[in-house]
Short mmCIF file of C-alpha atoms and ligand atoms in Angstrom, two decimals:
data_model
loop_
_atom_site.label_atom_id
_atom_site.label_comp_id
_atom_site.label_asym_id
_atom_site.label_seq_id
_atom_site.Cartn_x
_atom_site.Cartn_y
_atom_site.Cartn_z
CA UNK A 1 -9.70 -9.01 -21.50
CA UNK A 2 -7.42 -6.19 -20.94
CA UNK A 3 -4.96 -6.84 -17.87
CA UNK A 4 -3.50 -4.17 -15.52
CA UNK A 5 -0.10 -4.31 -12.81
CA UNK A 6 -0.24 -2.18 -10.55
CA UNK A 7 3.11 -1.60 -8.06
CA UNK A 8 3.03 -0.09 -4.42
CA UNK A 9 5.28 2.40 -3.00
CA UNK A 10 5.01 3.26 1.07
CA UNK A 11 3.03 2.62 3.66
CA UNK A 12 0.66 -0.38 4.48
CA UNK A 13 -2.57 2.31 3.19
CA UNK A 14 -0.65 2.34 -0.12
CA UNK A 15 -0.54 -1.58 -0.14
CA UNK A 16 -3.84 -1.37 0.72
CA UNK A 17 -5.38 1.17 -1.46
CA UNK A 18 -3.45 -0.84 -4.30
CA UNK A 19 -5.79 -4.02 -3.33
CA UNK A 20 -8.71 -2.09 -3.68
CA UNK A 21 -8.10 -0.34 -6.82
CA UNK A 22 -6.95 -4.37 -8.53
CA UNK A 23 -9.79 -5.81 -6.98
CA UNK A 24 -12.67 -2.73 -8.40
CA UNK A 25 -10.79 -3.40 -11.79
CA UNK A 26 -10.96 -6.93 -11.56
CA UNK A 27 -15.11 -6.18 -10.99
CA UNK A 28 -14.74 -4.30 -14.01
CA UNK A 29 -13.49 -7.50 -16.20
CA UNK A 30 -10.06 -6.41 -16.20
CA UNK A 31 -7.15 -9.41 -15.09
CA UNK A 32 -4.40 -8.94 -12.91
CA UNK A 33 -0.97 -9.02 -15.45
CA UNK A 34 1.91 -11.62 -13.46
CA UNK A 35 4.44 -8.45 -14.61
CA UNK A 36 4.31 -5.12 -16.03
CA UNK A 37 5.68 -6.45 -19.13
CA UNK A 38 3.11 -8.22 -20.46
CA UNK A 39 0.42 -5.32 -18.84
CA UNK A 40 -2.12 -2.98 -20.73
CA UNK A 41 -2.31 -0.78 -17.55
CA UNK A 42 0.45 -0.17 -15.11
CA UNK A 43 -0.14 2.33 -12.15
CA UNK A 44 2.45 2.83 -9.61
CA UNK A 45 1.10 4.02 -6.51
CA UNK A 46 3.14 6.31 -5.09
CA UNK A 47 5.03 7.81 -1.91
CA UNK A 48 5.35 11.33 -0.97
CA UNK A 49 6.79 11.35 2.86
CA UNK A 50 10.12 11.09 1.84
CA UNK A 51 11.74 12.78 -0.73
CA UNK A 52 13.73 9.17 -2.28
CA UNK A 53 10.29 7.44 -2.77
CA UNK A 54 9.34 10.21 -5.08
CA UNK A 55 12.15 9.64 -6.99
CA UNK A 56 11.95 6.25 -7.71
CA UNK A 57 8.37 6.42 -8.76
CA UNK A 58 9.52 8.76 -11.08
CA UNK A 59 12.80 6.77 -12.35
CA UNK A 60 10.45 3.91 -12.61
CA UNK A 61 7.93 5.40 -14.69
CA UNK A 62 10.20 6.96 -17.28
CA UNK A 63 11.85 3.53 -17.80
CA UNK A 64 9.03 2.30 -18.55
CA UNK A 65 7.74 4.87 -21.00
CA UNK A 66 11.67 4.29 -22.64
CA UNK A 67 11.45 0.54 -22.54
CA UNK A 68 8.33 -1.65 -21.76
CA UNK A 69 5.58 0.85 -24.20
CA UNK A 70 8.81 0.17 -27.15
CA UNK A 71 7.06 -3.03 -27.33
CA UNK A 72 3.71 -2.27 -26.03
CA UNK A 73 2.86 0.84 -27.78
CA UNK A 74 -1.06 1.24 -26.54
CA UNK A 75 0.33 0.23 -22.94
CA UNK A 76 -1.58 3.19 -20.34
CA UNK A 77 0.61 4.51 -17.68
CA UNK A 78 -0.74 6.05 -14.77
CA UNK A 79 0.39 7.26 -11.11
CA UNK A 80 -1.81 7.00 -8.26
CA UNK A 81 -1.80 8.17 -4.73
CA UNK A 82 0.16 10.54 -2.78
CA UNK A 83 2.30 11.82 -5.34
CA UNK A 84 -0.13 11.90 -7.69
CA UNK A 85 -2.14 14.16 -5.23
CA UNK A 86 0.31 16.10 -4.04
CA UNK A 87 1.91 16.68 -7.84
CA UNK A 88 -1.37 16.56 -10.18
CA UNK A 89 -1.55 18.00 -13.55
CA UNK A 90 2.44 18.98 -12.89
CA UNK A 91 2.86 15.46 -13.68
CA UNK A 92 1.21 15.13 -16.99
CA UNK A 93 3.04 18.21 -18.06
CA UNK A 94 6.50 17.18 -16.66
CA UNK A 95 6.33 13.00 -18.19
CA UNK A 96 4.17 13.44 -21.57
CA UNK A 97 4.01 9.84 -21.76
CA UNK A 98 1.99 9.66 -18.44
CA UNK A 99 -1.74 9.29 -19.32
CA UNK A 100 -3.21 9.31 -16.49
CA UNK A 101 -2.91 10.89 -12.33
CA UNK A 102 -5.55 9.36 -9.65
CA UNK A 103 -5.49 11.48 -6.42
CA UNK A 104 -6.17 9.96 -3.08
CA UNK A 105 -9.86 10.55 -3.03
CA UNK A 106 -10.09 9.25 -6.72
CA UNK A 107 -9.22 6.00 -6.23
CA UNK A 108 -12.64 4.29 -6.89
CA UNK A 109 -13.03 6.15 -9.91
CA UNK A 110 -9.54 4.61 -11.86
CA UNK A 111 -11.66 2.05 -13.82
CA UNK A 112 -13.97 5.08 -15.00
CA UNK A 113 -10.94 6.95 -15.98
CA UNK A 114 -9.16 3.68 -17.87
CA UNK A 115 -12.51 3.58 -19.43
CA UNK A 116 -12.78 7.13 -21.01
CA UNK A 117 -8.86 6.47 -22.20
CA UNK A 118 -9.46 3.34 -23.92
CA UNK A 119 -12.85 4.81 -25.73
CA UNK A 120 -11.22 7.94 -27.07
CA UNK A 121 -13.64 9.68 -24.96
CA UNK A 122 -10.80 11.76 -22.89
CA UNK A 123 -6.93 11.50 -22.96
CA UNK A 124 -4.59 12.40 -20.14
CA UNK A 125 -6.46 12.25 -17.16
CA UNK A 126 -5.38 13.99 -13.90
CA UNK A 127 -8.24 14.06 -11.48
CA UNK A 128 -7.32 14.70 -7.80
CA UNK A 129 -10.16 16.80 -6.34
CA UNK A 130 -11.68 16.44 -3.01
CA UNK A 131 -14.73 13.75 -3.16
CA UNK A 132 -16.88 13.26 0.23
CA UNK A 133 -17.79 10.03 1.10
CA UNK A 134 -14.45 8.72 -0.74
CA UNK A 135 -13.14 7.16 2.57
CA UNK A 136 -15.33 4.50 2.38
CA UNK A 137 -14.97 3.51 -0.61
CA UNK A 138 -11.66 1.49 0.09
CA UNK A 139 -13.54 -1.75 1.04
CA UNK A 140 -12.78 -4.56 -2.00
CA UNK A 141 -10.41 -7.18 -1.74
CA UNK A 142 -8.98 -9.87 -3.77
CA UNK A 143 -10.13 -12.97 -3.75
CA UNK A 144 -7.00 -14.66 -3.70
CA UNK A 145 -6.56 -17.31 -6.54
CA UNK A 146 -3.42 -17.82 -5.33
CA UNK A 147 -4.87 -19.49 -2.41
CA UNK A 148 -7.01 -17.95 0.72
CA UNK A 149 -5.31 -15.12 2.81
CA UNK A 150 -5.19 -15.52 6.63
CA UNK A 151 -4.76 -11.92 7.12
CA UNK A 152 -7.01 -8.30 5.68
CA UNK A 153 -5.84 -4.86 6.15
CA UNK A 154 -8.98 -2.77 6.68
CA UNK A 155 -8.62 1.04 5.93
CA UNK A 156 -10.50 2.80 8.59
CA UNK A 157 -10.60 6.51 8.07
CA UNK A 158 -8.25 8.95 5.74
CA UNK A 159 -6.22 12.01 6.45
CA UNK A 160 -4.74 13.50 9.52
CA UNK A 161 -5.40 17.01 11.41
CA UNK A 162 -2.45 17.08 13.46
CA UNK A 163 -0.40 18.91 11.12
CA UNK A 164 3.20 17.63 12.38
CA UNK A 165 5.61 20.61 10.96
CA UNK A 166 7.84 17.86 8.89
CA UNK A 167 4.64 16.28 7.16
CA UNK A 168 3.33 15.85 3.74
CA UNK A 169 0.29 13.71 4.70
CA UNK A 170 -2.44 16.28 5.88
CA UNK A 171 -1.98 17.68 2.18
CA UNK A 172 -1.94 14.28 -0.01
CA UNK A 173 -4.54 12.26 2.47
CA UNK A 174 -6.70 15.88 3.21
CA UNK A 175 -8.49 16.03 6.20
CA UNK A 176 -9.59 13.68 8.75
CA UNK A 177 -12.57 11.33 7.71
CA UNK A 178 -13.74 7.91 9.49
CA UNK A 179 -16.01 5.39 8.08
CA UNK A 180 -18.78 3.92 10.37
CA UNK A 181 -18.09 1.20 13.07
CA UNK A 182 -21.26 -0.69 11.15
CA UNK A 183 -19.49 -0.38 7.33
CA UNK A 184 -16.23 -1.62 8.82
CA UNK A 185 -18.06 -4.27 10.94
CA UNK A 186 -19.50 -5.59 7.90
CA UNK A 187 -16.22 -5.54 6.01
CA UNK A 188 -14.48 -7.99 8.98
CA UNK A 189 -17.44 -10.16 9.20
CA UNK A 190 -17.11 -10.63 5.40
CA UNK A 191 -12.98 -11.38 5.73
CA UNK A 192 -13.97 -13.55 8.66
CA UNK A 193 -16.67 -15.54 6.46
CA UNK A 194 -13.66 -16.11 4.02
CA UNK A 195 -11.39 -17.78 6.19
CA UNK A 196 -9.26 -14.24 7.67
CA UNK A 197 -8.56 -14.39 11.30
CA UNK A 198 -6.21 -11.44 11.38
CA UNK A 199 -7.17 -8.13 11.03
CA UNK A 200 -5.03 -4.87 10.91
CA UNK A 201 -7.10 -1.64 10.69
CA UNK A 202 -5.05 1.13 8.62
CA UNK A 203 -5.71 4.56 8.77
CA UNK A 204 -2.73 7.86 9.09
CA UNK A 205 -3.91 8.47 12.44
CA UNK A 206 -5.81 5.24 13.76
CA UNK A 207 -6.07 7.14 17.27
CA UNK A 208 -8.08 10.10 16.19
CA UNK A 209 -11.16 7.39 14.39
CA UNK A 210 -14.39 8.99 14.46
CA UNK A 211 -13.58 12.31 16.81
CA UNK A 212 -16.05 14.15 14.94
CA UNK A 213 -18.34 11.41 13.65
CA UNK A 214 -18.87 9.15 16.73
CA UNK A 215 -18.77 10.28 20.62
CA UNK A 216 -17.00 9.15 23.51
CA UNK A 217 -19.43 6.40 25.55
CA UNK A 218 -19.03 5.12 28.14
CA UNK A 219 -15.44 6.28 28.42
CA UNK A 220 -14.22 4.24 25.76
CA UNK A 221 -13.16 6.59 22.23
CA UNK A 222 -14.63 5.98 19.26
CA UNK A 223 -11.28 4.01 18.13
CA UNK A 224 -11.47 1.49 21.48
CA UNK A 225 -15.62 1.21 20.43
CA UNK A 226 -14.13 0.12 17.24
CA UNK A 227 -12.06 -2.25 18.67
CA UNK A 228 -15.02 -4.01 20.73
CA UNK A 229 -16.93 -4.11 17.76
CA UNK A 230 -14.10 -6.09 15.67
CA UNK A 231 -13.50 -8.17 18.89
CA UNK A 232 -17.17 -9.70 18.88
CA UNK A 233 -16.51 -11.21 15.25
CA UNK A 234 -16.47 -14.93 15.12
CA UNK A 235 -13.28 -16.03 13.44
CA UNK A 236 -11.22 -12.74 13.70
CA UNK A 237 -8.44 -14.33 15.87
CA UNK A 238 -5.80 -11.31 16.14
CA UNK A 239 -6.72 -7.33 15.56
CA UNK A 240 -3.65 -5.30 15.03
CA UNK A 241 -3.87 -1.41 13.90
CA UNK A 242 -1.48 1.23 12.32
CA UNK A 243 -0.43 3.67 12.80
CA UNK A 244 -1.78 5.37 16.19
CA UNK A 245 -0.62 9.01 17.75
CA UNK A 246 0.75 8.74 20.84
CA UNK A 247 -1.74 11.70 22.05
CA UNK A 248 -4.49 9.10 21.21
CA UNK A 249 -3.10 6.40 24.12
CA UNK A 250 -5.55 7.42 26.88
CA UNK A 251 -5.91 5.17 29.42
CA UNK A 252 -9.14 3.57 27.69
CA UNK A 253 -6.67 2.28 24.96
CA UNK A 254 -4.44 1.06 27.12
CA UNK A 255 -6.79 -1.07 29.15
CA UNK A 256 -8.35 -2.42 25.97
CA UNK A 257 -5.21 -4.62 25.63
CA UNK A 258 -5.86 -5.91 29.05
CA UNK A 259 -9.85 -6.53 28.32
CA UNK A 260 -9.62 -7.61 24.77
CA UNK A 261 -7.73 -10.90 24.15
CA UNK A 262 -7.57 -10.75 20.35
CA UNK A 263 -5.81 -7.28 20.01
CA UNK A 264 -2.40 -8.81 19.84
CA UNK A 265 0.33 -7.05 22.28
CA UNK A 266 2.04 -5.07 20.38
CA UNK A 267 2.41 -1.36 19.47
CA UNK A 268 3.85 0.72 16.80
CA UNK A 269 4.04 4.28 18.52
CA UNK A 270 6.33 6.78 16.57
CA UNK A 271 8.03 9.18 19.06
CA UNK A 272 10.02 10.75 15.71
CA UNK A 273 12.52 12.39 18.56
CA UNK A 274 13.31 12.77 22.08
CA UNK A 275 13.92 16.05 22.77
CA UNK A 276 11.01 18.30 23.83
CA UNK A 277 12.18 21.41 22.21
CA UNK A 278 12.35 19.41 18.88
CA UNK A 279 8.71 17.45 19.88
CA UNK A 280 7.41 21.61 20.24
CA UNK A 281 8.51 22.63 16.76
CA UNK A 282 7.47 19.37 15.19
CA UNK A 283 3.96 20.20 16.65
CA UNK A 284 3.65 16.64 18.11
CA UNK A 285 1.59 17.37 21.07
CA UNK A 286 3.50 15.81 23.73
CA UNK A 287 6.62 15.58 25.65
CA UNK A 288 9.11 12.68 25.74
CA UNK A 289 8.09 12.12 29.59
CA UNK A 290 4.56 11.86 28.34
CA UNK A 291 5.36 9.24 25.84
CA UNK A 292 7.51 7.20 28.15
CA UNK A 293 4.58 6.97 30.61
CA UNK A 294 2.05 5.64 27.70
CA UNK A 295 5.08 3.03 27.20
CA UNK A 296 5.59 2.35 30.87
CA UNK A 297 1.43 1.91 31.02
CA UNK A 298 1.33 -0.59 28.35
CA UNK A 299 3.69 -2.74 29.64
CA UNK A 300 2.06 -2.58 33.10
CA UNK A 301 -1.28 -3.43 31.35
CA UNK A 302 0.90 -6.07 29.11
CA UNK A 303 4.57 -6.84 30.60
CA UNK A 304 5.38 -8.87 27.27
CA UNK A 305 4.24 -5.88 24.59
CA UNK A 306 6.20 -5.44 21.33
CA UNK A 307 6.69 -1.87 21.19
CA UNK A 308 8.65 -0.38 17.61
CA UNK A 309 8.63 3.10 16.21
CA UNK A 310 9.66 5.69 13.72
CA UNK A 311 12.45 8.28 14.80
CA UNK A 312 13.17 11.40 11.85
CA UNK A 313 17.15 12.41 12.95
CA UNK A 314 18.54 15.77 11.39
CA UNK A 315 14.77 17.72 11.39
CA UNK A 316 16.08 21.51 11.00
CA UNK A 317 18.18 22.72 13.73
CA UNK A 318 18.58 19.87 15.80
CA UNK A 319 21.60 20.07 17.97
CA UNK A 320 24.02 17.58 19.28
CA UNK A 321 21.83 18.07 22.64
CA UNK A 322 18.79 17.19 21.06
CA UNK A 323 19.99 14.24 19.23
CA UNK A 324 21.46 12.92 22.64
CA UNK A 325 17.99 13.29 23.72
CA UNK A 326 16.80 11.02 21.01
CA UNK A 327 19.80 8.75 22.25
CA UNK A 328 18.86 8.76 25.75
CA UNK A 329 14.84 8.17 25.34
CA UNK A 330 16.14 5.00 23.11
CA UNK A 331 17.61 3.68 25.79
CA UNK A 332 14.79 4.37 28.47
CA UNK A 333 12.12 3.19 26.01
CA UNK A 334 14.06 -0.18 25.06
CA UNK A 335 12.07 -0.41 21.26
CA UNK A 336 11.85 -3.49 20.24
CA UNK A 337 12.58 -2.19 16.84
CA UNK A 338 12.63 1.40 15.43
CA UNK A 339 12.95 3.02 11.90
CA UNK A 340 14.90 5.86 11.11
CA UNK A 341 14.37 8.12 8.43
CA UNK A 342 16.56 11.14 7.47
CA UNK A 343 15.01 13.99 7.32
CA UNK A 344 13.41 15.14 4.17
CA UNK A 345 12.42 18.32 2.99
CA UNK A 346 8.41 18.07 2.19
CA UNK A 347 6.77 20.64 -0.29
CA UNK A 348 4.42 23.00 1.82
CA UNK A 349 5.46 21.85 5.02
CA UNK A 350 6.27 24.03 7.73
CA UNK A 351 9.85 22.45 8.73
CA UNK A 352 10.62 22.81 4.98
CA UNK A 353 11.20 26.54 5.44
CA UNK A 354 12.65 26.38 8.79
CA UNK A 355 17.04 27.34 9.33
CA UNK A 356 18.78 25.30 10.41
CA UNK A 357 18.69 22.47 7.98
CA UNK A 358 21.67 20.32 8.07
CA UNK A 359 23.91 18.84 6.03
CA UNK A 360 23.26 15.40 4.55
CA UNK A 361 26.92 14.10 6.61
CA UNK A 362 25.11 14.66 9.96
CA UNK A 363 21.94 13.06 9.12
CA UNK A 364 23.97 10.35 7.79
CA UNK A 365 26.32 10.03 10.62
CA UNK A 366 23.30 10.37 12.87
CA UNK A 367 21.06 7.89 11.30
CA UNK A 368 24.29 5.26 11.69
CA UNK A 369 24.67 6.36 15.29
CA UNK A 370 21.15 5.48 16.13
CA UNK A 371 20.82 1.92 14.49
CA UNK A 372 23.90 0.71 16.26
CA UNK A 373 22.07 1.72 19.06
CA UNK A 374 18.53 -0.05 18.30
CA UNK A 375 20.27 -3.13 16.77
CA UNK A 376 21.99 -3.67 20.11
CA UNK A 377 18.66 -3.35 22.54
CA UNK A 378 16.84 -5.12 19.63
CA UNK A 379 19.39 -8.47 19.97
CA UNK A 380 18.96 -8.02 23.97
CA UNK A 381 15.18 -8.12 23.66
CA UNK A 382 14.77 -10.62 20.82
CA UNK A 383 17.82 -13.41 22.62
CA UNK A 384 15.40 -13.00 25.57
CA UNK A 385 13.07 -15.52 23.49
CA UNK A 386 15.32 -18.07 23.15
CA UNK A 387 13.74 -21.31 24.81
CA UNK A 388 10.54 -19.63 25.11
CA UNK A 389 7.60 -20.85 23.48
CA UNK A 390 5.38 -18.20 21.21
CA UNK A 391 2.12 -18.78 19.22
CA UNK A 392 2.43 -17.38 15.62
CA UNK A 393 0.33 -17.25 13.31
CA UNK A 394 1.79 -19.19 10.28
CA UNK A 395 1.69 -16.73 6.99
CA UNK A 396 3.44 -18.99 4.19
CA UNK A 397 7.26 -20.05 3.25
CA UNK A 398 9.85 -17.94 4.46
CA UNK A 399 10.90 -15.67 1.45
CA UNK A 400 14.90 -16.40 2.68
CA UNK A 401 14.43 -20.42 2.43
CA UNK A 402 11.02 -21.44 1.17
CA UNK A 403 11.30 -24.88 2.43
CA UNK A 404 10.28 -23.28 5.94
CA UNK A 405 7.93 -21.42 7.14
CA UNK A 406 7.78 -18.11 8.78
CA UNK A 407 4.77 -16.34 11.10
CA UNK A 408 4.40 -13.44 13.63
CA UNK A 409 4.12 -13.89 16.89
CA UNK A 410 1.26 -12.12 19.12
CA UNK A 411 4.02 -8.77 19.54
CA UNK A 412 4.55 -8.78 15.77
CA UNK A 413 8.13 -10.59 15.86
CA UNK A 414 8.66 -12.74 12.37
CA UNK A 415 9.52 -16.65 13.51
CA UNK A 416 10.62 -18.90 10.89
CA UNK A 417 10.32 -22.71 11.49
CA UNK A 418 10.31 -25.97 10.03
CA UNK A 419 6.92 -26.99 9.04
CA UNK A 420 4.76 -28.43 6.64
CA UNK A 421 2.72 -26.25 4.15
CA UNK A 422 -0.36 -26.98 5.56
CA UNK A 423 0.22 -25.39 8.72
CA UNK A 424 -0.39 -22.01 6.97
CA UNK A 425 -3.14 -19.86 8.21
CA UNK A 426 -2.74 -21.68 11.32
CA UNK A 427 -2.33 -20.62 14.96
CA UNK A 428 0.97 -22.71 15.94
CA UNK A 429 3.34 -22.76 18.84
CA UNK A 430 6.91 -22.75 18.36
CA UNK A 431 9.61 -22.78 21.15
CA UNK A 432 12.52 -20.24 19.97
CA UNK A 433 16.36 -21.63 19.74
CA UNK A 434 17.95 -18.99 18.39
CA UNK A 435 17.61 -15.60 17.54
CA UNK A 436 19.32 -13.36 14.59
CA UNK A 437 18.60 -9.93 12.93
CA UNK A 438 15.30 -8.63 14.25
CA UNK A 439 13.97 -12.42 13.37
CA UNK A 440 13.16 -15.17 15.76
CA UNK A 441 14.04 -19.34 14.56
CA UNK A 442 12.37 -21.81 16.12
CA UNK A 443 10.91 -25.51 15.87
CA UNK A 444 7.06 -26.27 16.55
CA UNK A 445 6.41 -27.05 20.35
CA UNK A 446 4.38 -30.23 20.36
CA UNK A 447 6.29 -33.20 19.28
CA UNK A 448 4.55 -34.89 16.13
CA UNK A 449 3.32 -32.50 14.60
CA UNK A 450 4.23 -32.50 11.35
N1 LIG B 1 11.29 13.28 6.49
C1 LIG B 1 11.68 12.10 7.02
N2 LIG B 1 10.83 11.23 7.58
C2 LIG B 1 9.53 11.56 7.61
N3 LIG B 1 8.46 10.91 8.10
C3 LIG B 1 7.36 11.67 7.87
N4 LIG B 1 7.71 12.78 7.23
C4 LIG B 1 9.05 12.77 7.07
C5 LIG B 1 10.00 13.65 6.50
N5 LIG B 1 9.64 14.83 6.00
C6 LIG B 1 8.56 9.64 8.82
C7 LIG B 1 7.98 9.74 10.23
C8 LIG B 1 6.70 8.96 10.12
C9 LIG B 1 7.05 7.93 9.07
C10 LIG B 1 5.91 7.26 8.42
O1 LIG B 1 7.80 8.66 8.13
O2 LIG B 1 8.87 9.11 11.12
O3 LIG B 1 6.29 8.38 11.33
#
């Protein structure tokens, strides 16, 4: 039985994407390798949004072409994903000892593609054409031999239309395609049959789901029909989604947190800056006084909502005045948590080309700027939940100290507690004591329970 390890770079789709791919191998007879040492296939699937993940996809695959195929000589090494899309054939001619380059919409065809390299019948393989219908094709999972998994990522549509100027997705993830409410339906019922009660639906632009495919009814988009649909599922406990656009929070969305008990209150909406004239060239389709309203409504709708994002400081020609902006809107918004990225120059992309592109220094001195500022209204809002109970859901041993256990709470905050193992999968409460880096501690609320 040949054996494959496959690693995942980015995003939660990546993670995701990587699940499927194992699992439609695993169909095929192939086993999952513990390491890529002791492999006969290892695909990395790769990044492309930032310039630093590319890299180390790269620096990982040449070491091992140096080192692991010295003593695995037949080993097959292969890139999938973004990079792979975005880079294609370049790849196989800049790394000879890559075999083989699986685009986005290819995914579902890698064991086809192992097969033809391990019968002779074709060698070096880079396939990374457009395929319709490939969007729902990311539907396997694992069954877990490691034990039964409490909690599914579902991938509900690929690509993105909106076209933001600093971007590299529209061109690795193509264009906007859903998959039916009824196939994904079918896919939760199936996680929900196995034992999953939380669900996060992936997709690079949840908020847009079925705009072509499906019609508004009823006032409700296609991605809040969706919703309803997951929410009728026996078993499905929590529904969480990533990543929305803010232009998709229409007032329909909003109020589904109110009607809909099991989508759990919390949102990760990436305002990427805060000044308007930045928002215009980054072709983002709002304003920051748009985006704080959508905040301000969710937290009418839901006055204890977890609300992160992602902020890009140092896009080309941003001023002192806009990054103040991006200062100030922090402040107003009071994230719960927020990642910054430095901006990165994408192939293709619009903002690539633009002047004004500045000097690593400011992004640097920029990016430090910021995080002081988010780790200080991030300790505010998390010492809040000391001596307050929360109900987690309890996802296995902390990775820090796996003698406890650590869970999320309803607006996505990590808890770890004292508890026995066979609390996992389990809806718990825990009353907080103490609170440290963007993590909450805690001991379970009812007395005896362990
Ligand atoms: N440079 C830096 N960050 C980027 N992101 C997307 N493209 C770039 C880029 N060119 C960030 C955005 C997005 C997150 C997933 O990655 O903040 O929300």
């Amino acid at each position: 039985m040949r054996s494959v390890y496959i690693k995942t770079y980015g995003c939660q789709m990546n993670e995701r994407d990587s699940e499927a791919v194992a699992a439609q191998l695993v169909a095929d007879g192939y086993s999952i390798a513990p390491s890529e040492l002791v492999a006969d296939v290892v695909l990395l699937n790769t990044c492309s949004v930032r310039d630093n993940a590319e890299q180390k996809a790269i620096g990982k695959m040449q070491n091992l072409a140096a080192e692991v195929r010295k003593a695995r000589p037949n080993l097959v090494l292969g890139f999938m994903g973004c990079m792979a899309q975005s880079r294609g054939k370049e790849l196989l001619d800049d790394l000879p000892q890559v075999d083989l380059v699986v685009g986005t919409q290819k995914f579902h065809r890698t064991g086809e593609y192992l097969n033809d390299i391990f019968s002779g019948k074709r060698s070096r393989i880079a396939e990374v054409a457009e395929e319709s219908g490939s969007e729902a094709t990311i539907k396997e999972h694992l069954s877990d031999a490691a034990g039964p998994s409490f909690s599914a990522f579902v991938s509900i549509m690929q690509g993105c239309n909106q076209y933001c100027t600093f971007c590299i997705v529209p061109y690795t993830r193509g264009a906007e395609r859903s998959r039916s409410i009824d196939d994904i339906v079918d896919e939760c019922r199936t996680l929900a049959g196995r034992g999953v009660k939380e669900i996060t639906l992936l997709g690079q632009i949840v908020t847009s789901y079925g705009k072509r495919e499906i019609g508004v009814k009823s006032g409700h988009s296609p991605f809040v029909q969706l919703l309803d649909a997951i929410h009728d599922i026996d078993g499905i406990q929590r529904i969480r989604f990533t990543s929305p656009h803010p232009k998709g929070y229409g007032d329909d969305l909003a109020e589904a947190y109110a009607r809909l008990p099991k989508l759990c209150a919390s949102a990760h909406i990436p305002v990427q800056t805060g000044s308007n004239r930045l928002l215009k060239l980054m072709h983002r389709g709002y304003t920051r006084e748009r985006f704080l309203s959508i905040i301000q409504k969710l937290r009418e709708v839901k006055p204890d909502i977890g609300v992160t994002t992602d902020i890009i400081v140092g896009f080309p020609g941003e001023s002192e005045m806009d990054f103040e902006e991006t200062l100030s809107l922090v402040r107003e918004a009071q994230f719960d948590n927020a990642f910054i990225f430095k901006y990165s120059q994408r192939r293709d992309t619009p903002a690539a080309a633009m002047s004004g592109q500045l000097a690593e220094e400011v992004k640097e001195k920029r990016l430090d700027q910021l995080l002081q500022e988010i780790n200080r209204i991030g300790a505010i809002k998390y010492e809040r939940f000391i001596g307050k109970q929360v109900r987690i859901l309890v996802e296995g041993p902390s990775r820090r100290n796996p003698a406890r256990l650590t869970g999320r709470t309803e607006c996505n905050k990590i808890v770890v507690f004292e508890g026995a193992p066979r609390h996992v999968g389990e809806l718990m409460d825990v009353k907080i004591t103490r609170a440290g880096s963007f993590t909450l501690y805690g001991d379970p609320a009812i007395l005896g329970v362990d």
